[in-house]
Each structure stands twice: as C-alpha cells, then as structure tokens.
PDB file of C-alpha atoms in Angstrom:
ATOM      1  CA  UNK A 383     -38.648-118.626-113.483  1.00 68.00           C
ATOM      2  CA  UNK A 384     -37.407-117.915-109.869  1.00 68.00           C
ATOM      3  CA  UNK A 385     -36.084-114.491-108.862  1.00 77.00           C
ATOM      4  CA  UNK A 386     -33.888-115.538-105.923  1.00 83.00           C
ATOM      5  CA  UNK A 387     -31.908-118.484-104.725  1.00 92.00           C
ATOM      6  CA  UNK A 388     -29.605-119.392-101.882  1.00 95.00           C
ATOM      7  CA  UNK A 389     -26.800-121.904-102.441  1.00 96.00           C
ATOM      8  CA  UNK A 390     -27.200-124.912-100.229  1.00 96.00           C
ATOM      9  CA  UNK A 391     -25.743-128.350 -99.480  1.00 96.00           C
ATOM     10  CA  UNK A 392     -27.640-129.814-102.381  1.00 97.00           C
ATOM     11  CA  UNK A 393     -26.528-127.226-104.993  1.00 98.00           C
ATOM     12  CA  UNK A 394     -24.254-128.839-107.622  1.00 98.00           C
ATOM     13  CA  UNK A 395     -23.535-126.009-110.018  1.00 98.00           C
ATOM     14  CA  UNK A 396     -24.476-122.530-110.962  1.00 98.00           C
ATOM     15  CA  UNK A 397     -24.136-122.040-114.743  1.00 98.00           C
ATOM     16  CA  UNK A 398     -24.723-118.892-116.793  1.00 98.00           C
ATOM     17  CA  UNK A 399     -27.348-119.030-119.580  1.00 97.00           C
ATOM     18  CA  UNK A 400     -26.710-115.426-120.559  1.00 96.00           C
ATOM     19  CA  UNK A 401     -25.746-112.153-118.899  1.00 95.00           C
ATOM     20  CA  UNK A 402     -28.912-112.088-116.701  1.00 95.00           C
ATOM     21  CA  UNK A 403     -30.180-115.688-116.457  1.00 96.00           C
ATOM     22  CA  UNK A 404     -28.806-118.590-114.588  1.00 97.00           C
ATOM     23  CA  UNK A 405     -29.311-122.325-114.531  1.00 97.00           C
ATOM     24  CA  UNK A 406     -29.074-123.841-111.008  1.00 97.00           C
ATOM     25  CA  UNK A 407     -28.434-127.584-110.858  1.00 98.00           C
ATOM     26  CA  UNK A 408     -29.314-129.269-107.511  1.00 97.00           C
ATOM     27  CA  UNK A 409     -29.614-132.894-106.485  1.00 96.00           C
ATOM     28  CA  UNK A 410     -32.920-133.825-107.963  1.00 92.00           C
ATOM     29  CA  UNK A 411     -33.859-130.311-109.278  1.00 94.00           C
ATOM     30  CA  UNK A 412     -33.019-127.638-111.820  1.00 95.00           C
ATOM     31  CA  UNK A 413     -34.018-123.996-111.731  1.00 94.00           C
ATOM     32  CA  UNK A 414     -33.766-121.065-113.944  1.00 96.00           C
ATOM     33  CA  UNK A 415     -33.101-117.844-112.023  1.00 95.00           C
ATOM     34  CA  UNK A 416     -33.608-114.404-113.355  1.00 94.00           C
ATOM     35  CA  UNK A 417     -30.228-113.097-112.126  1.00 95.00           C
ATOM     36  CA  UNK A 418     -26.682-113.184-113.155  1.00 96.00           C
ATOM     37  CA  UNK A 419     -24.443-115.879-111.689  1.00 96.00           C
ATOM     38  CA  UNK A 420     -22.337-113.496-109.734  1.00 96.00           C
ATOM     39  CA  UNK A 421     -25.384-111.909-108.052  1.00 96.00           C
ATOM     40  CA  UNK A 422     -26.554-115.342-106.857  1.00 96.00           C
ATOM     41  CA  UNK A 423     -23.043-116.059-105.505  1.00 97.00           C
ATOM     42  CA  UNK A 424     -22.915-112.786-103.650  1.00 96.00           C
ATOM     43  CA  UNK A 425     -26.430-113.025-102.237  1.00 96.00           C
ATOM     44  CA  UNK A 426     -25.797-116.590-101.049  1.00 96.00           C
ATOM     45  CA  UNK A 427     -22.722-115.390 -99.205  1.00 96.00           C
ATOM     46  CA  UNK A 428     -24.664-112.574 -97.678  1.00 96.00           C
ATOM     47  CA  UNK A 429     -27.375-115.079 -96.715  1.00 95.00           C
ATOM     48  CA  UNK A 430     -24.684-116.964 -94.574  1.00 95.00           C
ATOM     49  CA  UNK A 431     -23.347-113.838 -93.039  1.00 94.00           C
ATOM     50  CA  UNK A 432     -20.695-112.345 -95.329  1.00 94.00           C
ATOM     51  CA  UNK A 433     -20.495-111.167 -98.951  1.00 95.00           C
ATOM     52  CA  UNK A 434     -18.468-112.346-101.949  1.00 96.00           C
ATOM     53  CA  UNK A 435     -15.677-109.765-101.294  1.00 96.00           C
ATOM     54  CA  UNK A 436     -15.267-110.995 -97.671  1.00 96.00           C
ATOM     55  CA  UNK A 437     -15.228-114.651 -98.746  1.00 96.00           C
ATOM     56  CA  UNK A 438     -12.753-113.724-101.515  1.00 96.00           C
ATOM     57  CA  UNK A 439     -10.383-111.839 -99.074  1.00 96.00           C
ATOM     58  CA  UNK A 440     -10.556-114.728 -96.646  1.00 95.00           C
ATOM     59  CA  UNK A 441      -9.608-117.244 -99.343  1.00 96.00           C
ATOM     60  CA  UNK A 442      -6.872-114.991-100.669  1.00 96.00           C
ATOM     61  CA  UNK A 443      -5.440-114.901 -97.077  1.00 95.00           C
ATOM     62  CA  UNK A 444      -5.628-118.623 -96.681  1.00 94.00           C
ATOM     63  CA  UNK A 445      -4.247-119.646-100.022  1.00 95.00           C
ATOM     64  CA  UNK A 446      -1.935-116.834-100.762  1.00 94.00           C
ATOM     65  CA  UNK A 447      -3.412-116.448-104.307  1.00 91.00           C
ATOM     66  CA  UNK A 448      -5.527-113.816-105.805  1.00 89.00           C
ATOM     67  CA  UNK A 449      -7.222-114.976-109.010  1.00 91.00           C
ATOM     68  CA  UNK A 450     -10.001-117.515-109.819  1.00 95.00           C
ATOM     69  CA  UNK A 451     -10.329-118.289-106.185  1.00 97.00           C
ATOM     70  CA  UNK A 452     -12.749-120.749-104.694  1.00 98.00           C
ATOM     71  CA  UNK A 453     -14.942-119.406-101.910  1.00 97.00           C
ATOM     72  CA  UNK A 454     -16.470-120.874 -98.711  1.00 96.00           C
ATOM     73  CA  UNK A 455     -20.090-119.901 -99.197  1.00 96.00           C
ATOM     74  CA  UNK A 456     -21.022-121.354 -95.701  1.00 94.00           C
ATOM     75  CA  UNK A 457     -18.282-122.546 -93.330  1.00 89.00           C
ATOM     76  CA  UNK A 458     -20.212-124.811 -90.817  1.00 89.00           C
ATOM     77  CA  UNK A 459     -21.056-127.362 -93.573  1.00 91.00           C
ATOM     78  CA  UNK A 460     -18.026-126.560 -95.605  1.00 90.00           C
ATOM     79  CA  UNK A 461     -20.043-125.459 -98.669  1.00 96.00           C
ATOM     80  CA  UNK A 462     -17.197-124.562-101.018  1.00 98.00           C
ATOM     81  CA  UNK A 463     -17.609-123.436-104.688  1.00 98.00           C
ATOM     82  CA  UNK A 464     -14.972-122.852-107.315  1.00 98.00           C
ATOM     83  CA  UNK A 465     -15.227-120.792-110.508  1.00 98.00           C
ATOM     84  CA  UNK A 466     -14.534-122.127-113.914  1.00 97.00           C
ATOM     85  CA  UNK A 467     -13.160-118.859-115.236  1.00 96.00           C
ATOM     86  CA  UNK A 468     -12.558-115.349-113.821  1.00 94.00           C
ATOM     87  CA  UNK A 469     -15.745-114.370-111.816  1.00 93.00           C
ATOM     88  CA  UNK A 470     -15.897-111.189-113.789  1.00 90.00           C
ATOM     89  CA  UNK A 471     -16.608-112.974-116.940  1.00 93.00           C
ATOM     90  CA  UNK A 472     -20.246-113.794-118.019  1.00 93.00           C
ATOM     91  CA  UNK A 473     -19.283-117.370-118.948  1.00 95.00           C
ATOM     92  CA  UNK A 474     -18.000-118.257-115.415  1.00 97.00           C
ATOM     93  CA  UNK A 475     -19.858-121.122-113.878  1.00 98.00           C
ATOM     94  CA  UNK A 476     -19.403-122.136-110.207  1.00 98.00           C
ATOM     95  CA  UNK A 477     -19.059-125.769-109.143  1.00 98.00           C
ATOM     96  CA  UNK A 478     -19.665-127.406-105.760  1.00 98.00           C
ATOM     97  CA  UNK A 479     -16.527-129.104-104.518  1.00 98.00           C
ATOM     98  CA  UNK A 480     -18.617-131.026-101.896  1.00 95.00           C
ATOM     99  CA  UNK A 481     -20.739-132.757-104.599  1.00 97.00           C
ATOM    100  CA  UNK A 482     -18.045-133.535-107.162  1.00 97.00           C
ATOM    101  CA  UNK A 483     -17.694-137.215-107.853  1.00 97.00           C
ATOM    102  CA  UNK A 484     -15.491-137.413-111.002  1.00 97.00           C
ATOM    103  CA  UNK A 485     -14.297-135.505-114.014  1.00 97.00           C
ATOM    104  CA  UNK A 486     -12.877-136.449-117.434  1.00 97.00           C
ATOM    105  CA  UNK A 487     -11.607-134.758-120.533  1.00 96.00           C
ATOM    106  CA  UNK A 488     -14.134-134.762-123.391  1.00 93.00           C
ATOM    107  CA  UNK A 489     -14.010-133.501-126.928  1.00 87.00           C
ATOM    108  CA  UNK A 490     -15.135-130.046-126.156  1.00 83.00           C
ATOM    109  CA  UNK A 491     -13.551-129.439-122.716  1.00 94.00           C
ATOM    110  CA  UNK A 492     -14.443-131.308-119.586  1.00 97.00           C
ATOM    111  CA  UNK A 493     -17.291-133.498-118.184  1.00 97.00           C
ATOM    112  CA  UNK A 494     -18.045-133.391-114.480  1.00 98.00           C
ATOM    113  CA  UNK A 495     -20.027-136.122-112.799  1.00 98.00           C
ATOM    114  CA  UNK A 496     -21.586-135.206-109.414  1.00 98.00           C
ATOM    115  CA  UNK A 497     -22.290-137.518-106.538  1.00 96.00           C
ATOM    116  CA  UNK A 498     -25.895-138.153-107.735  1.00 96.00           C
ATOM    117  CA  UNK A 499     -24.569-139.100-111.210  1.00 97.00           C
ATOM    118  CA  UNK A 500     -25.686-135.845-112.892  1.00 96.00           C
ATOM    119  CA  UNK A 501     -23.253-134.799-115.636  1.00 97.00           C
ATOM    120  CA  UNK A 502     -22.294-131.317-116.694  1.00 97.00           C
ATOM    121  CA  UNK A 503     -20.193-130.579-119.805  1.00 96.00           C
ATOM    122  CA  UNK A 504     -18.014-127.444-119.411  1.00 95.00           C
ATOM    123  CA  UNK A 505     -16.102-125.629-122.139  1.00 94.00           C
ATOM    124  CA  UNK A 506     -12.878-125.547-120.115  1.00 95.00           C
ATOM    125  CA  UNK A 507      -9.703-127.533-120.311  1.00 95.00           C
ATOM    126  CA  UNK A 508      -9.120-130.512-118.055  1.00 96.00           C
ATOM    127  CA  UNK A 509      -5.955-128.640-116.881  1.00 95.00           C
ATOM    128  CA  UNK A 510      -7.992-125.599-115.743  1.00 95.00           C
ATOM    129  CA  UNK A 511     -10.640-127.803-114.117  1.00 97.00           C
ATOM    130  CA  UNK A 512      -7.970-129.783-112.187  1.00 97.00           C
ATOM    131  CA  UNK A 513      -6.273-126.647-111.082  1.00 96.00           C
ATOM    132  CA  UNK A 514      -9.518-125.246-109.782  1.00 97.00           C
ATOM    133  CA  UNK A 515     -10.391-128.537-107.942  1.00 97.00           C
ATOM    134  CA  UNK A 516      -6.871-128.472-106.332  1.00 97.00           C
ATOM    135  CA  UNK A 517      -7.294-124.906-104.974  1.00 97.00           C
ATOM    136  CA  UNK A 518     -10.755-125.696-103.713  1.00 98.00           C
ATOM    137  CA  UNK A 519      -9.443-128.842-102.029  1.00 97.00           C
ATOM    138  CA  UNK A 520      -6.538-126.872-100.379  1.00 97.00           C
ATOM    139  CA  UNK A 521      -9.126-124.426 -99.142  1.00 96.00           C
ATOM    140  CA  UNK A 522     -11.217-127.231 -97.664  1.00 96.00           C
ATOM    141  CA  UNK A 523      -8.210-128.766 -96.039  1.00 95.00           C
ATOM    142  CA  UNK A 524      -7.093-125.503 -94.405  1.00 94.00           C
ATOM    143  CA  UNK A 525     -10.705-124.897 -93.151  1.00 92.00           C
ATOM    144  CA  UNK A 526     -10.944-128.404 -91.715  1.00 91.00           C
ATOM    145  CA  UNK A 527      -7.636-128.159 -89.885  1.00 92.00           C
ATOM    146  CA  UNK A 528      -8.665-124.684 -88.407  1.00 88.00           C
ATOM    147  CA  UNK A 529     -11.972-126.078 -87.330  1.00 84.00           C
ATOM    148  CA  UNK A 530     -10.161-129.044 -85.535  1.00 86.00           C
ATOM    149  CA  UNK A 531      -7.690-126.690 -83.608  1.00 83.00           C
TER     150      UNK A 531
END
C-alpha cells in the first residue's frame, strides 16, 4: 500500500474504498493509497503549484457555478478531473476527462470506458455523469481558448 500519489496524465480515476483508503486506476496500473480521496486531490493540486481551493475558485470563476465543480489539476497538459458527487462526501470519486472514451447507463448506475478500454462502474445516474462531463468539457474549452489567445 502506497502512502502518497500525484495525479498524472495516465491517471484514469481516483475511487474511494472507505474514508481513509483510495483506489487509483492508471493506464496499466492500479494502486491502493492509504489516504482519503480528497487529500490525494489536494496534494496533487499542490504538487502542480496550487491547492484544491485555488483550483476550485478558478473553476468557479470560469464556469460561473459553485457546486460539484471539475478542477484543472495541471494546466499545461490540461489534466482535468471531475467529481461524481459533492467532494465533501466520502463516496465521491474523481474521473479524468482526458482519458474518457465512452459511458453508458447500466443496471446500477453508469459504466465508464477509458481510452485504454478499462471499465469502471459507478453508482451514479447517467444524467449526473453527463452533467459532470459537460461541465468538465466546458472548463477544458475555456482553458484551451485562453491558452490560444
């Protein structure tokens, strides 16, 4: 079991196991980290020069929204993650927008397929998932247009 982790371009999802343990799914690897999901998100933001609160405020400013916001973990490579629930909740997982390939409704929520064909079942409605993907895509679009100016 690892004790630290930084989100990178190959990170697919950060999924809670319980209040203090997290499953990291990467292209080709899986890890169990002895930390809560939110701590991994915040430490990864800090690793790339900000913190979760700064990333949250930036997204809030760009999207004009204030709940369940996606965040730009690292801007030069557009590493954007979106939450599946309120980040304050233990069951909140974070999904990489960059590595998303497809998603479908399934009997107990939604199934995500990543670019490397890894599948992840989530206990969230397809409506919630689509809403979160839309927000993250809008954030990516704004970031891209600002980079090109």
